């Protein structure tokens, strides 16, 4: 599975996978890694970021400008939403969806219409824009973002866009075993009950 998005809800790990012709939405057993539920996307779509909203799951696509909204329990497609540009990562703060597109700018969106509410420019401790923001997760009042092709997660203030700190995941994955340079750490899911963070690769 080419992991693009992760979210942990009510004891279940949900995963969005990418690549045209291989993209899917999955519910995965955390203990065994077994896929318990599966929905394949049409071959023309490259699955990307994923988040939950109420009883639904919202899945981005990379270049199609479309988001799919599913019933979280049956994986039935409920509706399709549209947005401009690319879709990379997705999370939510209880009020808005938050989307990345590979740039240093995050977009806050209305979860019902995908209308843009505001933008947030992300800068590091030296004031430089943080490029390649990828999969997102909202954790204890901060936005966590994978930085593509790095082993780092940026902890971002949703108010100012400043990076508050970094999570260094170097050493977590044996890179000598990788045959694909794009097989990088991607996907962040937070378990608020046990204060655990899951990272996909």
PDB file of N, CA and C in Angstrom, residues 125-162:
ATOM      1  N   UNK A 125      11.571  28.293  12.135  1.00  0.00           N
ATOM      2  CA  UNK A 125      12.044  29.154  13.223  1.00  0.00           C
ATOM      3  C   UNK A 125      12.873  30.340  12.734  1.00  0.00           C
ATOM      4  N   UNK A 126      13.351  30.245  11.498  1.00  0.00           N
ATOM      5  CA  UNK A 126      14.118  31.350  10.912  1.00  0.00           C
ATOM      6  C   UNK A 126      13.285  32.221   9.973  1.00  0.00           C
ATOM      7  N   UNK A 127      11.987  31.930   9.910  1.00  0.00           N
ATOM      8  CA  UNK A 127      11.106  32.722   9.068  1.00  0.00           C
ATOM      9  C   UNK A 127      11.051  32.291   7.620  1.00  0.00           C
ATOM     10  N   UNK A 128      11.675  31.137   7.295  1.00  0.00           N
ATOM     11  CA  UNK A 128      11.675  30.642   5.921  1.00  0.00           C
ATOM     12  C   UNK A 128      10.436  29.772   5.665  1.00  0.00           C
ATOM     13  N   UNK A 129       9.845  29.869   4.491  1.00  0.00           N
ATOM     14  CA  UNK A 129       8.691  29.018   4.168  1.00  0.00           C
ATOM     15  C   UNK A 129       9.070  27.533   4.219  1.00  0.00           C
ATOM     16  N   UNK A 130       8.169  26.710   4.733  1.00  0.00           N
ATOM     17  CA  UNK A 130       8.393  25.262   4.812  1.00  0.00           C
ATOM     18  C   UNK A 130       7.735  24.620   3.598  1.00  0.00           C
ATOM     19  N   UNK A 131       8.550  24.139   2.679  1.00  0.00           N
ATOM     20  CA  UNK A 131       8.054  23.545   1.440  1.00  0.00           C
ATOM     21  C   UNK A 131       7.607  22.101   1.652  1.00  0.00           C
ATOM     22  N   UNK A 132       6.830  21.591   0.709  1.00  0.00           N
ATOM     23  CA  UNK A 132       6.463  20.169   0.640  1.00  0.00           C
ATOM     24  C   UNK A 132       5.684  19.682   1.861  1.00  0.00           C
ATOM     25  N   UNK A 133       4.809  20.516   2.405  1.00  0.00           N
ATOM     26  CA  UNK A 133       3.931  20.054   3.481  1.00  0.00           C
ATOM     27  C   UNK A 133       3.003  18.991   2.906  1.00  0.00           C
ATOM     28  N   UNK A 134       2.944  17.846   3.578  1.00  0.00           N
ATOM     29  CA  UNK A 134       2.230  16.703   3.015  1.00  0.00           C
ATOM     30  C   UNK A 134       1.081  16.298   3.931  1.00  0.00           C
ATOM     31  N   UNK A 135       1.045  15.070   4.394  1.00  0.00           N
ATOM     32  CA  UNK A 135      -0.060  14.588   5.208  1.00  0.00           C
ATOM     33  C   UNK A 135      -0.133  15.361   6.527  1.00  0.00           C
ATOM     34  N   UNK A 136      -1.361  15.612   7.000  1.00  0.00           N
ATOM     35  CA  UNK A 136      -1.613  16.455   8.168  1.00  0.00           C
ATOM     36  C   UNK A 136      -2.375  15.696   9.253  1.00  0.00           C
ATOM     37  N   UNK A 137      -2.193  16.150  10.483  1.00  0.00           N
ATOM     38  CA  UNK A 137      -2.994  15.666  11.610  1.00  0.00           C
ATOM     39  C   UNK A 137      -3.099  16.795  12.629  1.00  0.00           C
ATOM     40  N   UNK A 138      -4.265  16.955  13.231  1.00  0.00           N
ATOM     41  CA  UNK A 138      -4.477  17.972  14.257  1.00  0.00           C
ATOM     42  C   UNK A 138      -4.303  17.302  15.618  1.00  0.00           C
ATOM     43  N   UNK A 139      -3.298  17.737  16.366  1.00  0.00           N
ATOM     44  CA  UNK A 139      -2.932  17.071  17.624  1.00  0.00           C
ATOM     45  C   UNK A 139      -2.800  18.106  18.735  1.00  0.00           C
ATOM     46  N   UNK A 140      -3.666  18.017  19.714  1.00  0.00           N
ATOM     47  CA  UNK A 140      -3.593  18.877  20.912  1.00  0.00           C
ATOM     48  C   UNK A 140      -3.407  20.355  20.547  1.00  0.00           C
ATOM     49  N   UNK A 141      -4.220  20.838  19.622  1.00  0.00           N
ATOM     50  CA  UNK A 141      -4.206  22.252  19.273  1.00  0.00           C
ATOM     51  C   UNK A 141      -3.112  22.661  18.312  1.00  0.00           C
ATOM     52  N   UNK A 142      -2.382  21.697  17.759  1.00  0.00           N
ATOM     53  CA  UNK A 142      -1.343  21.990  16.775  1.00  0.00           C
ATOM     54  C   UNK A 142      -1.609  21.189  15.501  1.00  0.00           C
ATOM     55  N   UNK A 143      -1.097  21.701  14.374  1.00  0.00           N
ATOM     56  CA  UNK A 143      -1.161  20.958  13.113  1.00  0.00           C
ATOM     57  C   UNK A 143       0.176  20.253  12.925  1.00  0.00           C
ATOM     58  N   UNK A 144       0.132  18.940  12.802  1.00  0.00           N
ATOM     59  CA  UNK A 144       1.337  18.168  12.507  1.00  0.00           C
ATOM     60  C   UNK A 144       1.369  17.921  10.988  1.00  0.00           C
ATOM     61  N   UNK A 145       2.540  18.089  10.394  1.00  0.00           N
ATOM     62  CA  UNK A 145       2.661  17.904   8.942  1.00  0.00           C
ATOM     63  C   UNK A 145       3.920  17.127   8.600  1.00  0.00           C
ATOM     64  N   UNK A 146       3.743  16.012   7.859  1.00  0.00           N
ATOM     65  CA  UNK A 146       4.902  15.365   7.239  1.00  0.00           C
ATOM     66  C   UNK A 146       5.515  16.342   6.237  1.00  0.00           C
ATOM     67  N   UNK A 147       6.829  16.410   6.204  1.00  0.00           N
ATOM     68  CA  UNK A 147       7.509  17.160   5.151  1.00  0.00           C
ATOM     69  C   UNK A 147       8.028  16.117   4.169  1.00  0.00           C
ATOM     70  N   UNK A 148       7.525  16.183   2.939  1.00  0.00           N
ATOM     71  CA  UNK A 148       7.771  15.134   1.947  1.00  0.00           C
ATOM     72  C   UNK A 148       9.260  14.912   1.717  1.00  0.00           C
ATOM     73  N   UNK A 149       9.616  13.623   1.631  1.00  0.00           N
ATOM     74  CA  UNK A 149      10.983  13.166   1.410  1.00  0.00           C
ATOM     75  C   UNK A 149      11.935  13.580   2.531  1.00  0.00           C
ATOM     76  N   UNK A 150      11.410  13.772   3.720  1.00  0.00           N
ATOM     77  CA  UNK A 150      12.249  13.958   4.897  1.00  0.00           C
ATOM     78  C   UNK A 150      11.728  13.014   5.973  1.00  0.00           C
ATOM     79  N   UNK A 151      12.468  12.920   7.059  1.00  0.00           N
ATOM     80  CA  UNK A 151      12.050  12.111   8.212  1.00  0.00           C
ATOM     81  C   UNK A 151      11.503  12.994   9.323  1.00  0.00           C
ATOM     82  N   UNK A 152      10.992  14.171   8.949  1.00  0.00           N
ATOM     83  CA  UNK A 152      10.550  15.123   9.964  1.00  0.00           C
ATOM     84  C   UNK A 152       9.058  15.441   9.854  1.00  0.00           C
ATOM     85  N   UNK A 153       8.484  15.660  11.018  1.00  0.00           N
ATOM     86  CA  UNK A 153       7.119  16.179  11.131  1.00  0.00           C
ATOM     87  C   UNK A 153       7.212  17.562  11.755  1.00  0.00           C
ATOM     88  N   UNK A 154       6.613  18.545  11.093  1.00  0.00           N
ATOM     89  CA  UNK A 154       6.565  19.904  11.627  1.00  0.00           C
ATOM     90  C   UNK A 154       5.352  20.047  12.539  1.00  0.00           C
ATOM     91  N   UNK A 155       5.563  20.671  13.695  1.00  0.00           N
ATOM     92  CA  UNK A 155       4.472  21.017  14.613  1.00  0.00           C
ATOM     93  C   UNK A 155       4.165  22.497  14.404  1.00  0.00           C
ATOM     94  N   UNK A 156       2.986  22.785  13.882  1.00  0.00           N
ATOM     95  CA  UNK A 156       2.659  24.120  13.374  1.00  0.00           C
ATOM     96  C   UNK A 156       1.573  24.774  14.222  1.00  0.00           C
ATOM     97  N   UNK A 157       1.753  26.053  14.519  1.00  0.00           N
ATOM     98  CA  UNK A 157       0.700  26.825  15.176  1.00  0.00           C
ATOM     99  C   UNK A 157      -0.401  27.128  14.172  1.00  0.00           C
ATOM    100  N   UNK A 158      -1.658  26.727  14.455  1.00  0.00           N
ATOM    101  CA  UNK A 158      -2.738  27.021  13.512  1.00  0.00           C
ATOM    102  C   UNK A 158      -3.121  28.495  13.499  1.00  0.00           C
ATOM    103  N   UNK A 159      -2.606  29.250  14.445  1.00  0.00           N
ATOM    104  CA  UNK A 159      -2.915  30.683  14.512  1.00  0.00           C
ATOM    105  C   UNK A 159      -1.915  31.514  13.730  1.00  0.00           C
ATOM    106  N   UNK A 160      -0.619  31.217  13.906  1.00  0.00           N
ATOM    107  CA  UNK A 160       0.421  32.049  13.293  1.00  0.00           C
ATOM    108  C   UNK A 160       1.107  31.402  12.093  1.00  0.00           C
ATOM    109  N   UNK A 161       1.021  30.071  11.989  1.00  0.00           N
ATOM    110  CA  UNK A 161       1.733  29.368  10.934  1.00  0.00           C
ATOM    111  C   UNK A 161       3.185  29.076  11.262  1.00  0.00           C
ATOM    112  N   UNK A 162       3.646  29.499  12.424  1.00  0.00           N
ATOM    113  CA  UNK A 162       5.041  29.256  12.798  1.00  0.00           C
ATOM    114  C   UNK A 162       5.241  27.813  13.239  1.00  0.00           C
TER     115      UNK A 162
END
